[in-house]
PDB file of C-alpha atoms in Angstrom:
ATOM      1  CA  MET A1400     120.597 129.398  29.068  1.00  0.00           C
ATOM      2  CA  ALA A1401     122.185 130.751  32.212  1.00  0.00           C
ATOM      3  CA  ASP A1402     124.145 128.390  34.421  1.00  0.00           C
ATOM      4  CA  LEU A1403     122.128 128.097  37.642  1.00  0.00           C
ATOM      5  CA  SER A1404     124.406 125.555  39.319  1.00  0.00           C
ATOM      6  CA  ASN A1405     126.876 128.165  40.502  1.00  0.00           C
ATOM      7  CA  SER A1406     124.409 130.936  41.222  1.00  0.00           C
ATOM      8  CA  ALA A1407     123.237 131.840  44.706  1.00  0.00           C
ATOM      9  CA  ASP A1408     120.364 133.856  46.020  1.00  0.00           C
ATOM     10  CA  PRO A1409     121.899 136.926  47.698  1.00  0.00           C
ATOM     11  CA  THR A1410     118.794 137.457  49.803  1.00  0.00           C
ATOM     12  CA  ALA A1411     118.832 133.900  51.152  1.00  0.00           C
ATOM     13  CA  THR A1412     122.558 134.148  51.863  1.00  0.00           C
ATOM     14  CA  ALA A1413     122.098 137.381  53.758  1.00  0.00           C
ATOM     15  CA  GLU A1414     119.224 135.958  55.789  1.00  0.00           C
ATOM     16  CA  LEU A1415     121.299 132.892  56.680  1.00  0.00           C
ATOM     17  CA  ALA A1416     124.212 135.061  57.754  1.00  0.00           C
ATOM     18  CA  GLU A1417     121.949 137.222  59.923  1.00  0.00           C
ATOM     19  CA  THR A1418     120.213 134.270  61.598  1.00  0.00           C
ATOM     20  CA  PRO A1419     120.912 134.408  65.355  1.00  0.00           C
ATOM     21  CA  PRO A1420     122.864 131.424  66.736  1.00  0.00           C
ATOM     22  CA  GLY A1421     120.110 130.702  69.241  1.00  0.00           C
ATOM     23  CA  ARG A1422     117.539 130.383  66.489  1.00  0.00           C
ATOM     24  CA  MET A1423     119.810 128.055  64.516  1.00  0.00           C
ATOM     25  CA  SER A1424     120.349 125.899  67.612  1.00  0.00           C
ATOM     26  CA  TRP A1425     116.614 125.712  68.249  1.00  0.00           C
ATOM     27  CA  SER A1426     116.045 124.819  64.584  1.00  0.00           C
ATOM     28  CA  ARG A1427     118.531 121.961  64.853  1.00  0.00           C
ATOM     29  CA  LEU A1428     117.042 120.868  68.172  1.00  0.00           C
ATOM     30  CA  SER A1429     113.543 120.812  66.687  1.00  0.00           C
ATOM     31  CA  GLU A1430     114.728 118.205  64.179  1.00  0.00           C
ATOM     32  CA  HIS A1431     115.025 115.677  67.029  1.00  0.00           C
ATOM     33  CA  PRO A1432     111.536 115.187  68.497  1.00  0.00           C
ATOM     34  CA  SER A1433     112.712 112.196  70.521  1.00  0.00           C
ATOM     35  CA  LEU A1434     115.124 114.465  72.388  1.00  0.00           C
ATOM     36  CA  LEU A1435     112.436 117.084  72.978  1.00  0.00           C
ATOM     37  CA  ILE A1436     109.875 114.590  74.251  1.00  0.00           C
ATOM     38  CA  GLY A1437     112.208 112.370  76.230  1.00  0.00           C
ATOM     39  CA  GLY A1438     114.288 115.248  77.547  1.00  0.00           C
ATOM     40  CA  GLY A1439     111.166 117.155  78.532  1.00  0.00           C
ATOM     41  CA  ILE A1440     109.872 114.229  80.569  1.00  0.00           C
ATOM     42  CA  VAL A1441     113.265 113.659  82.217  1.00  0.00           C
ATOM     43  CA  ILE A1442     113.627 117.355  83.083  1.00  0.00           C
ATOM     44  CA  LEU A1443     110.108 117.334  84.511  1.00  0.00           C
ATOM     45  CA  MET A1444     110.956 114.295  86.648  1.00  0.00           C
ATOM     46  CA  ILE A1445     114.152 115.967  87.848  1.00  0.00           C
ATOM     47  CA  LEU A1446     112.281 119.129  88.793  1.00  0.00           C
ATOM     48  CA  ILE A1447     109.679 117.069  90.637  1.00  0.00           C
ATOM     49  CA  ALA A1448     112.457 115.288  92.532  1.00  0.00           C
ATOM     50  CA  ILE A1449     114.257 118.529  93.407  1.00  0.00           C
ATOM     51  CA  PHE A1450     111.138 120.335  94.592  1.00  0.00           C
ATOM     52  CA  ALA A1451     109.545 117.289  96.215  1.00  0.00           C
ATOM     53  CA  PRO A1452     109.127 118.986  99.623  1.00  0.00           C
ATOM     54  CA  LEU A1453     107.182 121.802  97.965  1.00  0.00           C
ATOM     55  CA  LEU A1454     105.089 119.628  95.643  1.00  0.00           C
ATOM     56  CA  ALA A1455     104.156 116.782  97.995  1.00  0.00           C
ATOM     57  CA  PRO A1456     100.738 117.567  99.547  1.00  0.00           C
ATOM     58  CA  HIS A1457     101.395 115.377 102.607  1.00  0.00           C
ATOM     59  CA  ASP A1458     104.217 113.871 104.590  1.00  0.00           C
ATOM     60  CA  PRO A1459     105.164 110.681 102.668  1.00  0.00           C
ATOM     61  CA  TYR A1460     105.952 108.936 105.967  1.00  0.00           C
ATOM     62  CA  ALA A1461     102.817 109.920 107.898  1.00  0.00           C
ATOM     63  CA  GLN A1462     100.518 106.953 108.537  1.00  0.00           C
ATOM     64  CA  ASP A1463      96.750 107.109 109.012  1.00  0.00           C
ATOM     65  CA  ILE A1464      95.256 103.649 109.458  1.00  0.00           C
ATOM     66  CA  THR A1465      91.711 105.049 109.374  1.00  0.00           C
ATOM     67  CA  ASN A1466      92.289 106.200 105.755  1.00  0.00           C
ATOM     68  CA  ARG A1467      94.211 103.222 104.372  1.00  0.00           C
ATOM     69  CA  ALA A1468      93.670 101.939 100.814  1.00  0.00           C
ATOM     70  CA  VAL A1469      91.682 105.010  99.754  1.00  0.00           C
ATOM     71  CA  PRO A1470      91.300 104.841  95.940  1.00  0.00           C
ATOM     72  CA  PRO A1471      92.428 107.644  93.605  1.00  0.00           C
ATOM     73  CA  VAL A1472      90.191 110.622  93.001  1.00  0.00           C
ATOM     74  CA  TRP A1473      88.739 109.265  89.722  1.00  0.00           C
ATOM     75  CA  PHE A1474      87.058 106.436  91.643  1.00  0.00           C
ATOM     76  CA  GLU A1475      83.722 106.998  93.326  1.00  0.00           C
ATOM     77  CA  ALA A1476      85.191 106.523  96.786  1.00  0.00           C
ATOM     78  CA  GLY A1477      88.172 108.762  96.023  1.00  0.00           C
ATOM     79  CA  SER A1478      88.919 112.091  97.624  1.00  0.00           C
ATOM     80  CA  TRP A1479      90.722 115.238  96.480  1.00  0.00           C
ATOM     81  CA  GLU A1480      92.582 115.220  99.773  1.00  0.00           C
ATOM     82  CA  HIS A1481      94.491 112.210  98.461  1.00  0.00           C
ATOM     83  CA  VAL A1482      94.551 112.591  94.672  1.00  0.00           C
ATOM     84  CA  LEU A1483      96.216 109.218  94.036  1.00  0.00           C
ATOM     85  CA  GLY A1484      94.719 107.617  97.118  1.00  0.00           C
ATOM     86  CA  THR A1485      96.578 106.065 100.037  1.00  0.00           C
ATOM     87  CA  ASP A1486      98.502 102.840 100.573  1.00  0.00           C
ATOM     88  CA  GLN A1487      97.841  99.997 103.004  1.00  0.00           C
ATOM     89  CA  LEU A1488      99.188 102.109 105.883  1.00  0.00           C
ATOM     90  CA  GLY A1489      97.223 105.225 105.029  1.00  0.00           C
ATOM     91  CA  ARG A1490     100.190 107.134 103.588  1.00  0.00           C
ATOM     92  CA  ASP A1491      99.469 109.595 100.793  1.00  0.00           C
ATOM     93  CA  TYR A1492     100.383 107.869  97.526  1.00  0.00           C
ATOM     94  CA  LEU A1493     101.050 111.014  95.509  1.00  0.00           C
ATOM     95  CA  SER A1494     103.552 112.218  98.091  1.00  0.00           C
ATOM     96  CA  ARG A1495     105.327 108.857  98.143  1.00  0.00           C
ATOM     97  CA  LEU A1496     105.360 108.799  94.334  1.00  0.00           C
ATOM     98  CA  ILE A1497     106.980 112.246  94.213  1.00  0.00           C
ATOM     99  CA  TYR A1498     109.642 111.323  96.754  1.00  0.00           C
ATOM    100  CA  GLY A1499     110.153 107.996  94.968  1.00  0.00           C
ATOM    101  CA  ALA A1500     111.261 109.902  91.854  1.00  0.00           C
ATOM    102  CA  ARG A1501     114.016 111.467  93.945  1.00  0.00           C
ATOM    103  CA  VAL A1502     115.266 108.054  95.068  1.00  0.00           C
ATOM    104  CA  SER A1503     115.195 106.516  91.577  1.00  0.00           C
ATOM    105  CA  LEU A1504     116.961 109.427  89.888  1.00  0.00           C
ATOM    106  CA  LEU A1505     119.545 109.737  92.640  1.00  0.00           C
ATOM    107  CA  ILE A1506     120.475 106.065  92.466  1.00  0.00           C
ATOM    108  CA  GLY A1507     120.461 105.982  88.662  1.00  0.00           C
ATOM    109  CA  PHE A1508     122.651 109.036  88.109  1.00  0.00           C
ATOM    110  CA  ALA A1509     125.001 108.380  91.044  1.00  0.00           C
ATOM    111  CA  ALA A1510     125.604 104.737  90.147  1.00  0.00           C
ATOM    112  CA  VAL A1511     126.260 105.522  86.485  1.00  0.00           C
ATOM    113  CA  SER A1512     128.579 108.386  87.443  1.00  0.00           C
ATOM    114  CA  ILE A1513     130.744 105.929  89.377  1.00  0.00           C
ATOM    115  CA  ALA A1514     130.558 103.340  86.595  1.00  0.00           C
ATOM    116  CA  SER A1515     131.400 105.875  83.875  1.00  0.00           C
ATOM    117  CA  VAL A1516     134.522 107.085  85.687  1.00  0.00           C
ATOM    118  CA  ILE A1517     135.802 103.544  86.199  1.00  0.00           C
ATOM    119  CA  GLY A1518     134.903 102.233  82.744  1.00  0.00           C
ATOM    120  CA  THR A1519     136.028 105.304  80.805  1.00  0.00           C
ATOM    121  CA  THR A1520     139.364 105.444  82.609  1.00  0.00           C
ATOM    122  CA  LEU A1521     140.102 101.770  81.998  1.00  0.00           C
ATOM    123  CA  GLY A1522     138.930 101.958  78.381  1.00  0.00           C
ATOM    124  CA  LEU A1523     141.068 105.021  77.640  1.00  0.00           C
ATOM    125  CA  LEU A1524     144.176 103.469  79.158  1.00  0.00           C
ATOM    126  CA  GLY A1525     143.703 100.153  77.364  1.00  0.00           C
ATOM    127  CA  GLY A1526     142.873 101.625  73.975  1.00  0.00           C
ATOM    128  CA  TYR A1527     145.547 104.326  74.014  1.00  0.00           C
ATOM    129  CA  PHE A1528     148.548 102.492  75.459  1.00  0.00           C
ATOM    130  CA  GLY A1529     147.770  98.969  74.238  1.00  0.00           C
ATOM    131  CA  GLY A1530     150.220  96.193  75.051  1.00  0.00           C
ATOM    132  CA  ARG A1531     150.283  94.987  78.640  1.00  0.00           C
ATOM    133  CA  VAL A1532     148.006  97.775  79.807  1.00  0.00           C
ATOM    134  CA  ASP A1533     145.394  96.638  77.325  1.00  0.00           C
ATOM    135  CA  MET A1534     145.849  93.034  78.462  1.00  0.00           C
ATOM    136  CA  VAL A1535     145.149  94.027  82.076  1.00  0.00           C
ATOM    137  CA  VAL A1536     142.076  96.041  81.076  1.00  0.00           C
ATOM    138  CA  THR A1537     140.789  93.176  78.943  1.00  0.00           C
ATOM    139  CA  PHE A1538     141.383  90.726  81.798  1.00  0.00           C
ATOM    140  CA  LEU A1539     139.464  92.901  84.271  1.00  0.00           C
ATOM    141  CA  THR A1540     136.628  93.401  81.797  1.00  0.00           C
ATOM    142  CA  THR A1541     136.412  89.656  81.157  1.00  0.00           C
ATOM    143  CA  ILE A1542     136.194  88.977  84.893  1.00  0.00           C
ATOM    144  CA  ARG A1543     133.446  91.553  85.245  1.00  0.00           C
ATOM    145  CA  LEU A1544     131.485  90.138  82.277  1.00  0.00           C
ATOM    146  CA  SER A1545     131.669  86.662  83.805  1.00  0.00           C
ATOM    147  CA  LEU A1546     129.809  87.866  86.907  1.00  0.00           C
ATOM    148  CA  PRO A1547     125.998  88.066  86.656  1.00  0.00           C
ATOM    149  CA  ILE A1548     125.086  91.556  87.858  1.00  0.00           C
ATOM    150  CA  ILE A1549     121.796  90.755  89.532  1.00  0.00           C
ATOM    151  CA  LEU A1550     123.147  87.756  91.458  1.00  0.00           C
ATOM    152  CA  VAL A1551     126.249  89.602  92.650  1.00  0.00           C
ATOM    153  CA  ALA A1552     124.156  92.616  93.631  1.00  0.00           C
ATOM    154  CA  LEU A1553     121.744  90.397  95.550  1.00  0.00           C
ATOM    155  CA  ALA A1554     124.608  88.680  97.380  1.00  0.00           C
ATOM    156  CA  VAL A1555     126.433  91.896  98.281  1.00  0.00           C
ATOM    157  CA  VAL A1556     123.305  93.713  99.410  1.00  0.00           C
ATOM    158  CA  ALA A1557     122.215  90.687 101.428  1.00  0.00           C
ATOM    159  CA  VAL A1558     125.579  90.685 103.254  1.00  0.00           C
ATOM    160  CA  PHE A1559     126.015  94.424 103.837  1.00  0.00           C
ATOM    161  CA  GLY A1560     122.344  95.348 104.115  1.00  0.00           C
ATOM    162  CA  GLY A1561     120.087  97.405 101.924  1.00  0.00           C
ATOM    163  CA  SER A1562     120.396 101.186 101.779  1.00  0.00           C
ATOM    164  CA  ILE A1563     120.657 103.890  99.141  1.00  0.00           C
ATOM    165  CA  THR A1564     124.431 104.171  99.628  1.00  0.00           C
ATOM    166  CA  ILE A1565     125.022 100.423  99.353  1.00  0.00           C
ATOM    167  CA  VAL A1566     122.846 100.152  96.235  1.00  0.00           C
ATOM    168  CA  VAL A1567     124.640 103.068  94.553  1.00  0.00           C
ATOM    169  CA  VAL A1568     128.114 101.683  95.288  1.00  0.00           C
ATOM    170  CA  VAL A1569     127.210  98.133  94.250  1.00  0.00           C
ATOM    171  CA  LEU A1570     125.625  99.199  90.968  1.00  0.00           C
ATOM    172  CA  GLY A1571     128.453 101.631  90.256  1.00  0.00           C
ATOM    173  CA  LEU A1572     131.056  98.886  90.701  1.00  0.00           C
ATOM    174  CA  LEU A1573     129.116  96.420  88.557  1.00  0.00           C
ATOM    175  CA  LYS A1574     128.037  98.488  85.555  1.00  0.00           C
ATOM    176  CA  TRP A1575     131.317  99.877  84.208  1.00  0.00           C
ATOM    177  CA  ASP A1576     132.036  97.095  81.696  1.00  0.00           C
ATOM    178  CA  ARG A1577     130.055  98.569  78.803  1.00  0.00           C
ATOM    179  CA  PHE A1578     131.860 101.892  79.179  1.00  0.00           C
ATOM    180  CA  ALA A1579     135.223 100.102  79.177  1.00  0.00           C
ATOM    181  CA  VAL A1580     134.480  97.967  76.110  1.00  0.00           C
ATOM    182  CA  VAL A1581     133.174 100.802  73.924  1.00  0.00           C
ATOM    183  CA  VAL A1582     135.732 103.379  75.047  1.00  0.00           C
ATOM    184  CA  ARG A1583     138.616 100.924  74.606  1.00  0.00           C
ATOM    185  CA  ALA A1584     137.596 100.077  71.031  1.00  0.00           C
ATOM    186  CA  THR A1585     136.941 103.693  70.042  1.00  0.00           C
ATOM    187  CA  SER A1586     139.997 105.195  71.717  1.00  0.00           C
ATOM    188  CA  SER A1587     142.171 102.574  70.003  1.00  0.00           C
ATOM    189  CA  GLN A1588     140.962 103.886  66.643  1.00  0.00           C
ATOM    190  CA  VAL A1589     141.144 107.566  67.598  1.00  0.00           C
ATOM    191  CA  SER A1590     144.702 107.220  68.929  1.00  0.00           C
ATOM    192  CA  ARG A1591     145.856 106.375  65.395  1.00  0.00           C
ATOM    193  CA  MET A1592     144.409 109.551  63.886  1.00  0.00           C
ATOM    194  CA  GLU A1593     146.730 112.166  62.424  1.00  0.00           C
ATOM    195  CA  TYR A1594     145.845 114.894  64.922  1.00  0.00           C
ATOM    196  CA  VAL A1595     146.723 112.583  67.824  1.00  0.00           C
ATOM    197  CA  GLN A1596     150.021 111.667  66.204  1.00  0.00           C
ATOM    198  CA  SER A1597     150.683 115.363  65.609  1.00  0.00           C
ATOM    199  CA  ALA A1598     150.067 116.089  69.277  1.00  0.00           C
ATOM    200  CA  LYS A1599     152.538 113.359  70.232  1.00  0.00           C
ATOM    201  CA  ALA A1600     155.120 114.752  67.818  1.00  0.00           C
ATOM    202  CA  ALA A1601     154.618 118.211  69.325  1.00  0.00           C
ATOM    203  CA  GLY A1602     155.549 116.836  72.735  1.00  0.00           C
ATOM    204  CA  ALA A1603     152.098 116.883  74.354  1.00  0.00           C
ATOM    205  CA  SER A1604     151.742 114.760  77.468  1.00  0.00           C
ATOM    206  CA  ASN A1605     149.694 111.577  77.472  1.00  0.00           C
ATOM    207  CA  PHE A1606     147.260 113.148  79.943  1.00  0.00           C
ATOM    208  CA  TYR A1607     146.721 116.123  77.639  1.00  0.00           C
ATOM    209  CA  ILE A1608     146.187 113.907  74.611  1.00  0.00           C
ATOM    210  CA  LEU A1609     143.747 111.630  76.440  1.00  0.00           C
ATOM    211  CA  THR A1610     141.667 114.450  77.931  1.00  0.00           C
ATOM    212  CA  ARG A1611     141.840 117.009  75.100  1.00  0.00           C
ATOM    213  CA  GLU A1612     142.180 114.959  71.936  1.00  0.00           C
ATOM    214  CA  VAL A1613     140.781 111.464  72.533  1.00  0.00           C
ATOM    215  CA  LEU A1614     138.055 111.852  75.163  1.00  0.00           C
ATOM    216  CA  PRO A1615     136.056 114.639  73.400  1.00  0.00           C
ATOM    217  CA  ASN A1616     135.643 112.368  70.373  1.00  0.00           C
ATOM    218  CA  LEU A1617     133.980 109.730  72.557  1.00  0.00           C
ATOM    219  CA  THR A1618     131.174 112.005  73.758  1.00  0.00           C
ATOM    220  CA  PRO A1619     128.386 110.597  71.531  1.00  0.00           C
ATOM    221  CA  GLN A1620     129.200 107.019  72.534  1.00  0.00           C
ATOM    222  CA  LEU A1621     129.418 107.919  76.224  1.00  0.00           C
ATOM    223  CA  ILE A1622     126.043 109.662  76.078  1.00  0.00           C
ATOM    224  CA  VAL A1623     124.352 106.624  74.593  1.00  0.00           C
ATOM    225  CA  ILE A1624     125.950 104.244  77.096  1.00  0.00           C
ATOM    226  CA  ALA A1625     125.147 106.517  80.029  1.00  0.00           C
ATOM    227  CA  THR A1626     121.474 106.767  79.140  1.00  0.00           C
ATOM    228  CA  ILE A1627     121.176 103.007  78.720  1.00  0.00           C
ATOM    229  CA  GLU A1628     122.960 102.366  82.002  1.00  0.00           C
ATOM    230  CA  ILE A1629     120.948 104.980  83.920  1.00  0.00           C
ATOM    231  CA  ALA A1630     117.727 103.325  82.816  1.00  0.00           C
ATOM    232  CA  SER A1631     119.181  99.914  83.640  1.00  0.00           C
ATOM    233  CA  ALA A1632     120.340 101.069  87.092  1.00  0.00           C
ATOM    234  CA  ILE A1633     116.895 102.475  87.887  1.00  0.00           C
ATOM    235  CA  LEU A1634     115.265  99.201  86.885  1.00  0.00           C
ATOM    236  CA  MET A1635     117.807  97.186  88.886  1.00  0.00           C
ATOM    237  CA  GLU A1636     117.225  99.322  91.976  1.00  0.00           C
ATOM    238  CA  ALA A1637     113.505  98.727  91.578  1.00  0.00           C
ATOM    239  CA  ALA A1638     114.133  94.986  91.282  1.00  0.00           C
ATOM    240  CA  LEU A1639     116.327  94.927  94.397  1.00  0.00           C
ATOM    241  CA  SER A1640     113.786  96.975  96.340  1.00  0.00           C
ATOM    242  CA  PHE A1641     110.998  94.707  95.135  1.00  0.00           C
ATOM    243  CA  LEU A1642     112.912  91.715  96.524  1.00  0.00           C
ATOM    244  CA  GLY A1643     113.451  93.519  99.819  1.00  0.00           C
ATOM    245  CA  LEU A1644     117.215  93.934  99.327  1.00  0.00           C
ATOM    246  CA  GLY A1645     117.323  97.490  98.019  1.00  0.00           C
ATOM    247  CA  VAL A1646     115.936 100.641  99.559  1.00  0.00           C
ATOM    248  CA  GLN A1647     114.432  99.773 102.916  1.00  0.00           C
ATOM    249  CA  PRO A1648     111.088 100.967 104.271  1.00  0.00           C
ATOM    250  CA  PRO A1649     109.793 103.468 105.058  1.00  0.00           C
ATOM    251  CA  THR A1650     111.894 105.266 102.407  1.00  0.00           C
ATOM    252  CA  PRO A1651     109.725 105.865  99.313  1.00  0.00           C
ATOM    253  CA  SER A1652     110.956 103.869  96.323  1.00  0.00           C
ATOM    254  CA  TRP A1653     108.931 102.894  93.276  1.00  0.00           C
ATOM    255  CA  GLY A1654     110.211  99.317  93.437  1.00  0.00           C
ATOM    256  CA  LEU A1655     109.462  99.132  97.159  1.00  0.00           C
ATOM    257  CA  MET A1656     105.982 100.599  96.590  1.00  0.00           C
ATOM    258  CA  ILE A1657     105.271  97.848  94.063  1.00  0.00           C
ATOM    259  CA  SER A1658     106.597  95.230  96.492  1.00  0.00           C
ATOM    260  CA  GLU A1659     104.478  96.496  99.364  1.00  0.00           C
ATOM    261  CA  ALA A1660     101.370  96.488  97.164  1.00  0.00           C
ATOM    262  CA  LYS A1661     101.721  93.010  95.669  1.00  0.00           C
ATOM    263  CA  SER A1662      99.455  91.514  98.353  1.00  0.00           C
ATOM    264  CA  TYR A1663      96.715  93.973  97.389  1.00  0.00           C
ATOM    265  CA  MET A1664      96.982  93.735  93.587  1.00  0.00           C
ATOM    266  CA  PHE A1665      93.582  92.029  93.227  1.00  0.00           C
ATOM    267  CA  PHE A1666      91.799  94.476  95.526  1.00  0.00           C
ATOM    268  CA  SER A1667      93.645  97.786  95.039  1.00  0.00           C
ATOM    269  CA  PHE A1668      95.381  97.388  91.689  1.00  0.00           C
ATOM    270  CA  TRP A1669      96.272 101.088  91.500  1.00  0.00           C
ATOM    271  CA  LEU A1670      98.826 100.564  94.259  1.00  0.00           C
ATOM    272  CA  ILE A1671     100.924  98.604  91.749  1.00  0.00           C
ATOM    273  CA  SER A1672      99.911 100.275  88.481  1.00  0.00           C
ATOM    274  CA  ILE A1673     100.704 103.860  89.546  1.00  0.00           C
ATOM    275  CA  PRO A1674     104.382 103.359  90.516  1.00  0.00           C
ATOM    276  CA  GLY A1675     104.753 100.842  87.678  1.00  0.00           C
ATOM    277  CA  ILE A1676     103.592 103.404  85.107  1.00  0.00           C
ATOM    278  CA  ALA A1677     105.872 106.049  86.641  1.00  0.00           C
ATOM    279  CA  LEU A1678     108.856 103.695  86.478  1.00  0.00           C
ATOM    280  CA  ALA A1679     108.154 102.680  82.871  1.00  0.00           C
ATOM    281  CA  THR A1680     107.664 106.316  81.819  1.00  0.00           C
ATOM    282  CA  LEU A1681     110.957 107.435  83.346  1.00  0.00           C
ATOM    283  CA  VAL A1682     112.965 104.593  81.792  1.00  0.00           C
ATOM    284  CA  PHE A1683     111.342 105.157  78.386  1.00  0.00           C
ATOM    285  CA  ALA A1684     111.995 108.909  78.549  1.00  0.00           C
ATOM    286  CA  ILE A1685     115.669 108.446  79.452  1.00  0.00           C
ATOM    287  CA  ASN A1686     116.229 106.075  76.523  1.00  0.00           C
ATOM    288  CA  LEU A1687     114.315 108.366  74.176  1.00  0.00           C
ATOM    289  CA  ALA A1688     116.304 111.417  75.253  1.00  0.00           C
ATOM    290  CA  GLY A1689     119.583 109.538  74.953  1.00  0.00           C
ATOM    291  CA  ASP A1690     118.820 108.454  71.409  1.00  0.00           C
ATOM    292  CA  GLY A1691     117.922 111.999  70.373  1.00  0.00           C
ATOM    293  CA  LEU A1692     120.937 113.496  72.120  1.00  0.00           C
ATOM    294  CA  ARG A1693     123.196 110.979  70.397  1.00  0.00           C
ATOM    295  CA  ASP A1694     121.918 112.104  67.006  1.00  0.00           C
ATOM    296  CA  LEU A1695     122.254 115.782  67.967  1.00  0.00           C
ATOM    297  CA  VAL A1696     125.908 115.603  69.002  1.00  0.00           C
ATOM    298  CA  SER A1697     127.043 113.077  66.404  1.00  0.00           C
ATOM    299  CA  PRO A1698     129.646 114.460  63.957  1.00  0.00           C
ATOM    300  CA  ASP A1699     127.529 113.793  60.873  1.00  0.00           C
ATOM    301  CA  GLY A1700     124.595 115.683  62.415  1.00  0.00           C
ATOM    302  CA  ARG A1701     122.091 113.125  61.280  1.00  0.00           C
ATOM    303  CA  GLY A1702     118.436 113.653  62.036  1.00  0.00           C
TER     304      GLY A1702
END
């Protein structure tokens, strides 16, 4: 009997060799439906936010008291002029929902960008150098973990006032601890690897080693943390706006829209349900995309 264990199908080998890289990438991408679904929703939300002036049928700030609390089009009293109805001040709800996506995404991505720079830098320094540097990083992280985020954010925003800039800065300065903890632990392990030691022996600078050898190996972890923190920042902004300490009216914000509609929840429930569903969908999609992207870029290539 012929030994089939070492044989190979020449045709299959040739087809594999001739497969275009783009097709192979798409084949690997198709193995992660969570990334396709979540990423598709996130990309759609981003496009809606970018092209909000073109997509919004009305001015989100224009008030028309004679048309206030108009129900969505699927209700009997609804109108196609206002597909999702109007709020208590007669403002078009679809337009405010579209512009609200811009506010939520801007705050989420900007705040996490600030937090990732702070946390990743501290984590890299602590994990790579160790010793006193690590003690300082650990001390700062412990102080940050001892502070309740929501209470500190409420206090700071109450003192300095609510605005998009203040919310972004406050959240960015309060959400770096998870980046620091994970990056510190991982970089401490990576810094002991042979290729890092070889780079040191070759005379490479610490900056080169940190940015070219250590940091690229932290990409999967950073992606997961970033997606979790973006979703968390969006929810926290909505909570602050709901309490009146975040984005201030008349700026469209999903949390502020829910807050403004709480007095009408028993009479016009769609005023709360529509931005609530949009907020939940965006947070779910970000987490779903992050989980799929983590699996895609992980070294073991798990599905």
